[in-house]
Amino acid sequence: MPPQEYATFADIPVTKAQIEHCSYLFWSPLFPKYVPKSIIIESLPKKFIQYLEQDGIKLPQEENSRSVYTEEIIRNEDNEYSDWEDDEDTATEFIQEVEPLVDFPDLHQQLKDAMTELGAVAPKLNWSAPRDATWILPNNTMKCYEVNELYLLLNASNYIMHDLQRAFEGCVDSDDVRDSKFDLVLRQWCDINPALEFRVFVRDAHVVGASQRDLNYYDYLDELSDTFKDLIDELVHDIILPKFSDKSFVLDVYIPRPFNKILIIDINPFARKTDPLLFSWNEIVTIIPPTDDRNNEDYELRLVTRHNTGRFASKEHSENHVPQDLVEAGLDPEAIRELTQKWRELLNQQTQEESSNSEDET
Ligand SMILES: Nc1ncnc2c1ncn2[C@@H]1O[C@H](COP(=O)(O)OP(=O)(O)O)[C@@H](O)[C@H]1O
Ligand SMILES: [Mg+2]
């Protein structure tokens, strides 16, 4: 069969073990010199998981510590709201809400201590960071200076929810998360230049391609390409492959100036759910790495080659705020027309169903 045809139908089977090997607690201790300083809080208590899963966000009201997030609101004309008291009586009456100071005071203290030791942190769970929830913090990043920011960010993130509920979705052996344990990673904050983050695709112990991770155009990357590739090659072949149990994985790295060292940001499953960025998964599974003039295996480091204004219009992670159709429609008048049409059809259908239901009842 010609490779192209095969590629179109390429299945990429992933096992639960492969996903587990990509959890921070599994891989980061293998490469301590290559990861930022971090504190991992292992086996989070069930109550904390419930806290993240519950609707709404309940911040702790501590007596002896001040936080801009829990300072008592002084009522005035501007924030006076007539339903205020009603809300308290009705909405919370039936739901047993989880509260940090009552339900996981030890963990709460542990988090505060860790943040005193590390300073500002970038949090993540076993696999995902709450990149989709930065809108909830005033600085619009994942930088947490205090424990309340940590709670806000984790609670507001769908990516965190994915780790808790659907981490093994699509695995060929089992997709059960029930007996999983979850860990919280607090990485010491470092100012990362997104232009210098790369995603590396490793298939059967060969680097088959690498892509810029942040998909904006940076004019200075192209001429540094060989420097980046040398650092990536060394890291994969001399450091990672000898120690990491899987031979196919997707590696995220950071190469800070002056480009004489490389850091591991993450190891992700070799699976369709890992974003292939400037590649497609069909390409990644079928590329045959070429060899260079010294007969060494070579690969393409793919870069964005020009400004792409369309990308700016579709805000990153906006797919988490509204349906994807709507995001796409925002960029294309024809799509808006189509969407309006679909919406009308749905409404019609609903009206018809309702009227036939009420006929049934009578
Ligand atoms: N120590 C850190 N300080 C600041 N930002 C970080 C740090 N570590 C990672 N980041 C940023 O967070 C992003 C997401 O982290 P990552 O571990 O790759 O999570 P995910 O797998 O959910 O994307 C990275 O692309 C990087 O820009
Ligand atoms: Mg990742």
Short mmCIF file of C-alpha atoms and ligand atoms in Angstrom, two decimals:
data_model
loop_
_atom_site.label_atom_id
_atom_site.label_comp_id
_atom_site.label_asym_id
_atom_site.label_seq_id
_atom_site.Cartn_x
_atom_site.Cartn_y
_atom_site.Cartn_z
CA MET A 1 0.00 0.00 0.00
CA PRO A 2 1.43 3.47 -0.76
CA PRO A 3 2.46 5.27 2.45
CA GLN A 4 0.04 8.15 1.89
CA GLU A 5 -2.96 5.86 1.87
CA TYR A 6 -1.78 4.04 4.92
CA ALA A 7 -1.25 7.36 6.68
CA THR A 8 -4.84 8.42 6.23
CA PHE A 9 -6.03 5.51 8.34
CA ALA A 10 -3.11 5.26 10.74
CA ASP A 11 -4.23 4.08 14.12
CA ILE A 12 -2.03 5.03 17.07
CA PRO A 13 -2.74 2.60 19.89
CA VAL A 14 -1.93 3.94 23.37
CA THR A 15 -1.83 1.98 26.60
CA LYS A 16 -2.60 3.10 30.13
CA ALA A 17 1.03 2.43 31.06
CA GLN A 18 2.24 4.81 28.35
CA ILE A 19 0.04 7.57 29.74
CA GLU A 20 1.20 6.83 33.28
CA HIS A 21 4.84 7.12 32.20
CA CYS A 22 4.09 10.67 31.07
CA SER A 23 2.97 11.82 34.51
CA TYR A 24 5.34 14.36 36.05
CA LEU A 25 6.00 12.21 39.11
CA PHE A 26 7.12 9.33 36.90
CA TRP A 27 9.52 11.03 34.50
CA SER A 28 10.84 14.14 36.28
CA PRO A 29 12.94 12.29 38.93
CA LEU A 30 14.81 10.55 36.07
CA PHE A 31 16.20 13.87 34.81
CA PRO A 32 16.67 16.12 37.86
CA LYS A 33 19.25 18.37 36.19
CA TYR A 34 16.89 19.16 33.34
CA VAL A 35 13.73 20.26 35.15
CA PRO A 36 13.01 23.48 37.08
CA LYS A 37 13.01 23.26 40.86
CA SER A 38 9.66 21.89 41.95
CA ILE A 39 7.76 20.41 44.87
CA ILE A 40 5.44 17.50 44.13
CA ILE A 41 2.57 16.88 46.51
CA GLU A 42 1.82 13.22 46.01
CA SER A 43 -1.48 11.37 46.39
CA LEU A 44 -3.80 14.33 46.85
CA PRO A 45 -6.62 13.67 49.33
CA LYS A 46 -10.05 12.74 47.90
CA LYS A 47 -11.57 15.87 49.42
CA PHE A 48 -9.23 18.05 47.41
CA ILE A 49 -10.23 16.29 44.19
CA GLN A 50 -13.90 16.88 45.15
CA TYR A 51 -13.04 20.52 45.79
CA LEU A 52 -11.67 20.87 42.27
CA GLU A 53 -14.66 19.06 40.77
CA GLN A 54 -17.40 20.94 42.58
CA ASP A 55 -19.24 23.81 40.93
CA GLY A 56 -18.13 27.25 41.98
CA ILE A 57 -14.99 28.16 43.85
CA LYS A 58 -14.89 28.38 47.62
CA LEU A 59 -11.83 30.22 48.92
CA PRO A 60 -10.69 29.81 52.52
CA GLN A 61 -11.34 32.72 54.90
CA GLU A 62 -8.31 32.66 57.15
CA GLU A 63 -8.25 34.79 60.26
CA ASN A 64 -4.56 35.62 60.38
CA SER A 65 -3.65 36.04 56.78
CA ARG A 66 -4.59 38.66 54.26
CA SER A 67 -5.51 37.96 50.68
CA VAL A 68 -6.99 40.32 48.12
CA TYR A 69 -9.27 37.47 47.12
CA THR A 70 -11.01 37.08 50.47
CA GLU A 71 -10.97 40.59 51.91
CA GLU A 72 -14.45 41.29 53.16
CA ILE A 73 -16.52 43.25 50.68
CA ILE A 74 -17.80 46.48 52.15
CA ARG A 75 -21.26 46.95 50.81
CA ASN A 76 -22.03 50.19 49.09
CA GLU A 77 -24.45 51.42 46.45
CA ASP A 78 -22.35 49.95 43.65
CA ASN A 79 -22.21 46.38 44.83
CA GLU A 80 -25.48 46.19 46.76
CA TYR A 81 -27.46 43.32 45.29
CA SER A 82 -30.97 42.61 46.42
CA ASP A 83 -30.83 38.81 46.07
CA TRP A 84 -27.69 38.63 48.16
CA GLU A 85 -29.25 37.13 51.30
CA ASP A 86 -31.59 34.85 49.37
CA ASP A 87 -28.66 33.26 47.60
CA GLU A 88 -27.01 32.27 50.83
CA ASP A 89 -30.17 30.68 52.13
CA THR A 90 -31.23 28.69 49.13
CA ALA A 91 -28.33 27.78 46.87
CA THR A 92 -26.01 26.25 49.44
CA GLU A 93 -28.62 24.63 51.62
CA PHE A 94 -28.61 21.21 49.95
CA ILE A 95 -25.04 20.95 48.75
CA GLN A 96 -22.29 19.88 51.09
CA GLU A 97 -19.53 22.17 49.88
CA VAL A 98 -15.92 21.22 50.35
CA GLU A 99 -13.88 23.90 52.10
CA PRO A 100 -10.09 23.98 52.36
CA LEU A 101 -9.85 24.87 56.06
CA VAL A 102 -12.40 22.26 57.08
CA ASP A 103 -11.79 19.42 54.63
CA PHE A 104 -8.08 19.49 53.85
CA PRO A 105 -6.35 21.81 56.36
CA ASP A 106 -3.08 19.83 56.25
CA LEU A 107 -2.79 20.05 52.50
CA HIS A 108 -3.71 23.74 52.65
CA GLN A 109 -0.80 24.33 55.05
CA GLN A 110 1.52 22.17 52.93
CA LEU A 111 0.71 24.28 49.87
CA LYS A 112 1.38 27.49 51.75
CA ASP A 113 4.70 26.16 53.03
CA ALA A 114 5.73 25.03 49.55
CA MET A 115 4.95 28.47 48.15
CA THR A 116 6.92 30.14 50.92
CA GLU A 117 9.88 27.99 49.93
CA LEU A 118 9.59 28.35 46.15
CA GLY A 119 8.14 31.84 45.77
CA ALA A 120 5.75 32.19 42.81
CA VAL A 121 4.87 28.89 41.13
CA ALA A 122 3.44 27.43 37.92
CA PRO A 123 1.16 24.56 38.93
CA LYS A 124 0.23 21.37 37.14
CA LEU A 125 -1.46 18.07 37.87
CA ASN A 126 -0.08 14.68 36.73
CA TRP A 127 -0.22 15.65 33.04
CA SER A 128 -1.77 19.05 32.49
CA ALA A 129 -1.19 22.64 33.44
CA PRO A 130 -4.21 24.99 33.71
CA ARG A 131 -3.20 26.96 30.60
CA ASP A 132 -6.86 27.50 29.70
CA ALA A 133 -7.73 29.29 32.94
CA THR A 134 -5.21 32.13 33.05
CA TRP A 135 -8.08 34.57 32.42
CA ILE A 136 -9.10 34.16 36.05
CA LEU A 137 -5.92 35.74 37.45
CA PRO A 138 -5.21 39.47 37.22
CA ASN A 139 -1.81 38.93 35.56
CA ASN A 140 -3.37 36.63 32.92
CA THR A 141 -0.66 33.98 33.36
CA MET A 142 -0.33 30.81 35.44
CA LYS A 143 1.89 32.63 37.94
CA CYS A 144 0.59 32.01 41.45
CA TYR A 145 1.92 34.14 44.28
CA GLU A 146 -0.46 32.83 46.92
CA VAL A 147 -2.48 29.72 47.62
CA ASN A 148 -5.80 31.35 46.70
CA GLU A 149 -4.52 31.93 43.17
CA LEU A 150 -3.65 28.27 42.99
CA TYR A 151 -7.20 27.34 44.00
CA LEU A 152 -8.74 29.75 41.50
CA LEU A 153 -6.61 28.57 38.60
CA LEU A 154 -7.05 24.84 39.22
CA ASN A 155 -10.78 25.17 39.80
CA ALA A 156 -11.36 27.14 36.62
CA SER A 157 -9.45 24.83 34.28
CA ASN A 158 -10.96 22.26 31.94
CA TYR A 159 -7.50 20.81 31.31
CA ILE A 160 -7.23 19.96 35.02
CA MET A 161 -10.69 18.39 34.85
CA HIS A 162 -9.48 16.30 31.91
CA ASP A 163 -6.67 14.87 34.07
CA LEU A 164 -9.11 14.02 36.85
CA GLN A 165 -11.84 12.45 34.76
CA ARG A 166 -10.60 11.47 31.30
CA ALA A 167 -6.84 10.95 31.51
CA PHE A 168 -6.99 7.47 29.99
CA GLU A 169 -9.66 8.19 27.39
CA GLY A 170 -8.94 6.24 24.22
CA CYS A 171 -6.46 3.79 25.79
CA VAL A 172 -6.61 0.35 24.25
CA ASP A 173 -6.50 -1.57 27.55
CA SER A 174 -8.60 0.45 30.02
CA ASP A 175 -9.81 3.99 30.45
CA ASP A 176 -10.67 3.72 34.12
CA VAL A 177 -9.37 6.61 36.29
CA ARG A 178 -11.06 5.47 39.49
CA ASP A 179 -8.04 3.91 41.20
CA SER A 180 -5.62 6.59 39.95
CA LYS A 181 -3.77 8.78 42.33
CA PHE A 182 -3.26 12.42 41.57
CA ASP A 183 -0.32 14.65 42.36
CA LEU A 184 0.06 18.41 42.34
CA VAL A 185 3.29 19.79 40.96
CA LEU A 186 4.40 23.26 41.99
CA ARG A 187 7.16 24.38 39.64
CA GLN A 188 9.19 27.37 40.69
CA TRP A 189 8.18 30.17 38.36
CA CYS A 190 10.66 31.10 35.68
CA ASP A 191 9.98 33.64 32.96
CA ILE A 192 9.81 31.52 29.85
CA ASN A 193 10.10 33.06 26.40
CA PRO A 194 7.46 31.12 24.43
CA ALA A 195 9.42 31.58 21.19
CA LEU A 196 12.08 29.24 22.55
CA GLU A 197 9.80 26.34 23.44
CA PHE A 198 9.78 23.36 21.07
CA ARG A 199 7.84 20.11 20.77
CA VAL A 200 9.85 17.09 19.64
CA PHE A 201 8.27 13.95 18.16
CA VAL A 202 10.18 10.77 18.99
CA ARG A 203 9.05 7.57 17.27
CA ASP A 204 10.70 4.20 17.97
CA ALA A 205 13.76 5.97 19.42
CA HIS A 206 14.16 8.28 16.38
CA VAL A 207 13.46 12.01 16.36
CA VAL A 208 11.13 12.34 13.40
CA GLY A 209 10.33 16.04 13.64
CA ALA A 210 10.14 19.07 15.91
CA SER A 211 7.90 22.11 15.93
CA GLN A 212 7.78 25.53 17.46
CA ARG A 213 5.38 25.30 20.41
CA ASP A 214 4.04 28.85 20.36
CA LEU A 215 2.70 29.36 16.85
CA ASN A 216 3.56 33.00 16.32
CA TYR A 217 6.21 34.15 13.88
CA TYR A 218 9.63 34.97 15.34
CA ASP A 219 12.07 36.16 12.69
CA TYR A 220 15.24 35.16 14.60
CA LEU A 221 14.50 31.43 14.96
CA ASP A 222 15.39 30.23 11.48
CA GLU A 223 19.09 31.01 11.65
CA LEU A 224 19.35 29.33 15.06
CA SER A 225 17.74 26.15 13.80
CA ASP A 226 20.91 24.00 13.72
CA THR A 227 21.90 25.07 17.24
CA PHE A 228 18.46 24.04 18.51
CA LYS A 229 18.58 20.71 16.69
CA ASP A 230 22.00 19.81 18.12
CA LEU A 231 20.77 20.48 21.66
CA ILE A 232 17.58 18.48 21.05
CA ASP A 233 19.51 15.52 19.56
CA GLU A 234 21.89 15.35 22.51
CA LEU A 235 19.07 15.52 25.02
CA VAL A 236 16.99 12.81 23.36
CA HIS A 237 19.76 10.34 22.56
CA ASP A 238 22.18 10.82 25.47
CA ILE A 239 19.84 11.67 28.33
CA ILE A 240 16.25 10.65 27.75
CA LEU A 241 16.28 7.45 25.69
CA PRO A 242 18.74 5.60 27.97
CA LYS A 243 16.45 6.17 30.98
CA PHE A 244 12.87 6.55 29.78
CA SER A 245 10.93 3.32 29.35
CA ASP A 246 8.98 4.21 26.20
CA LYS A 247 10.64 4.69 22.84
CA SER A 248 7.84 6.77 21.33
CA PHE A 249 6.84 10.00 23.07
CA VAL A 250 6.39 13.72 22.52
CA LEU A 251 8.86 15.91 24.32
CA ASP A 252 8.47 19.59 25.20
CA VAL A 253 11.69 21.50 25.72
CA TYR A 254 12.86 25.03 26.45
CA ILE A 255 16.14 26.43 25.14
CA PRO A 256 16.93 29.69 26.96
CA ARG A 257 19.49 32.20 25.74
CA PRO A 258 22.46 31.98 25.17
CA PHE A 259 21.41 28.57 23.79
CA ASN A 260 23.95 26.42 25.59
CA LYS A 261 21.50 24.40 27.67
CA ILE A 262 18.14 22.76 27.25
CA LEU A 263 15.38 22.08 29.78
CA ILE A 264 12.63 19.49 29.76
CA ILE A 265 9.20 21.06 30.22
CA ASP A 266 7.08 17.96 29.69
CA ILE A 267 6.89 14.46 28.25
CA ASN A 268 3.57 13.72 26.55
CA PRO A 269 2.03 10.54 25.20
CA PHE A 270 2.68 9.60 21.57
CA ALA A 271 -1.04 9.82 20.92
CA ARG A 272 -3.44 11.78 18.79
CA LYS A 273 -4.63 13.75 21.80
CA THR A 274 -1.20 15.40 22.04
CA ASP A 275 -1.32 18.47 19.79
CA PRO A 276 0.91 17.86 16.72
CA LEU A 277 1.25 21.65 16.25
CA LEU A 278 2.85 22.35 12.83
CA PHE A 279 2.76 18.65 11.90
CA SER A 280 -0.14 16.27 11.43
CA TRP A 281 -0.28 12.93 13.22
CA ASN A 282 -0.38 11.15 9.89
CA GLU A 283 2.92 12.78 9.00
CA ILE A 284 4.46 11.94 12.35
CA VAL A 285 3.66 8.23 12.10
CA THR A 286 4.90 7.88 8.52
CA ILE A 287 7.92 10.21 8.17
CA ILE A 288 11.11 8.31 7.37
CA PRO A 289 13.90 10.40 8.89
CA PRO A 290 16.36 11.48 6.17
CA THR A 291 20.13 11.37 6.71
CA ASP A 292 22.38 14.43 6.47
CA ASP A 293 25.69 14.78 4.58
CA ARG A 294 27.61 13.05 7.41
CA ASN A 295 25.18 10.16 7.22
CA ASN A 296 23.61 11.14 10.54
CA GLU A 297 19.91 10.90 10.89
CA ASP A 298 18.28 14.26 10.28
CA TYR A 299 14.81 15.68 10.88
CA GLU A 300 12.89 18.85 10.23
CA LEU A 301 12.54 21.54 12.87
CA ARG A 302 9.40 23.18 11.54
CA LEU A 303 8.98 26.91 12.19
CA VAL A 304 6.29 29.44 11.45
CA THR A 305 7.64 31.34 8.47
CA ARG A 306 5.45 34.43 8.33
CA HIS A 307 3.02 36.48 10.38
CA ASN A 308 -0.37 34.90 10.46
CA THR A 309 -3.00 37.41 11.45
CA GLY A 310 -5.78 34.81 11.40
CA ARG A 311 -4.21 33.09 14.36
CA PHE A 312 -4.33 36.24 16.45
CA ALA A 313 -8.03 36.57 15.76
CA SER A 314 -8.70 33.14 17.25
CA LYS A 315 -7.53 33.45 20.82
CA GLU A 316 -5.58 30.53 22.20
CA HIS A 317 -7.68 28.10 24.29
CA SER A 318 -10.80 30.00 23.25
CA GLU A 319 -12.15 26.59 22.25
CA ASN A 320 -12.72 26.13 25.96
CA HIS A 321 -14.94 29.12 26.37
CA VAL A 322 -17.46 28.69 23.54
CA PRO A 323 -18.17 25.93 21.03
CA GLN A 324 -15.44 25.49 18.40
CA ASP A 325 -17.97 26.19 15.62
CA LEU A 326 -18.50 29.61 17.04
CA VAL A 327 -14.79 30.37 17.26
CA GLU A 328 -14.35 29.38 13.63
CA ALA A 329 -17.44 31.29 12.59
CA GLY A 330 -16.00 34.39 14.21
CA LEU A 331 -13.35 34.35 11.49
CA ASP A 332 -15.51 33.58 8.49
CA PRO A 333 -18.79 35.27 7.45
CA GLU A 334 -19.84 32.23 5.41
CA ALA A 335 -19.50 30.09 8.52
CA ILE A 336 -21.66 32.51 10.51
CA ARG A 337 -24.40 32.10 7.89
CA GLU A 338 -24.10 28.32 8.09
CA LEU A 339 -24.18 28.37 11.86
CA THR A 340 -27.28 30.59 11.93
CA GLN A 341 -28.97 28.15 9.56
CA LYS A 342 -28.05 25.18 11.76
CA TRP A 343 -29.27 27.04 14.84
CA ARG A 344 -32.63 27.72 13.16
CA GLU A 345 -32.98 24.06 12.21
CA LEU A 346 -32.26 23.01 15.78
CA LEU A 347 -34.81 25.47 17.15
CA ASN A 348 -37.43 24.22 14.69
CA GLN A 349 -36.70 20.64 15.63
CA GLN A 350 -37.00 21.48 19.31
CA THR A 351 -40.29 23.30 18.82
CA GLN A 352 -41.66 20.34 16.86
CA GLU A 353 -40.53 17.89 19.54
CA GLU A 354 -42.10 19.99 22.27
CA SER A 355 -45.39 20.25 20.48
CA SER A 356 -45.48 16.51 19.79
CA ASN A 357 -44.62 15.83 23.46
CA SER A 358 -47.45 18.03 24.66
CA GLU A 359 -49.77 16.23 22.22
CA ASP A 360 -48.66 12.91 23.75
CA GLU A 361 -49.45 14.16 27.21
CA THR A 362 -52.95 15.24 26.33
N1 LIG B 1 8.50 26.70 35.84
C1 LIG B 1 7.72 27.37 34.99
N2 LIG B 1 7.54 28.70 35.13
C2 LIG B 1 6.73 29.37 34.28
N3 LIG B 1 6.08 28.82 33.25
C3 LIG B 1 6.23 27.50 33.06
C4 LIG B 1 7.05 26.71 33.90
N4 LIG B 1 7.01 25.44 33.45
C5 LIG B 1 6.20 25.44 32.38
N5 LIG B 1 5.73 26.68 32.13
C6 LIG B 1 4.85 27.06 31.03
O1 LIG B 1 3.66 26.30 31.12
C7 LIG B 1 3.34 25.75 29.86
C8 LIG B 1 2.59 24.46 30.05
O2 LIG B 1 3.35 23.53 30.78
P1 LIG B 1 3.31 21.98 30.47
O3 LIG B 1 4.05 21.28 31.53
O4 LIG B 1 3.80 21.73 29.08
O5 LIG B 1 1.76 21.65 30.60
P2 LIG B 1 0.76 21.03 29.51
O6 LIG B 1 1.24 19.64 29.24
O7 LIG B 1 -0.57 21.03 30.17
O8 LIG B 1 0.81 21.92 28.32
C9 LIG B 1 4.67 25.62 29.16
O9 LIG B 1 4.54 25.67 27.78
C10 LIG B 1 5.48 26.78 29.70
O10 LIG B 1 5.30 27.90 28.88
MG MG B 2 1.98 18.33 28.15
#
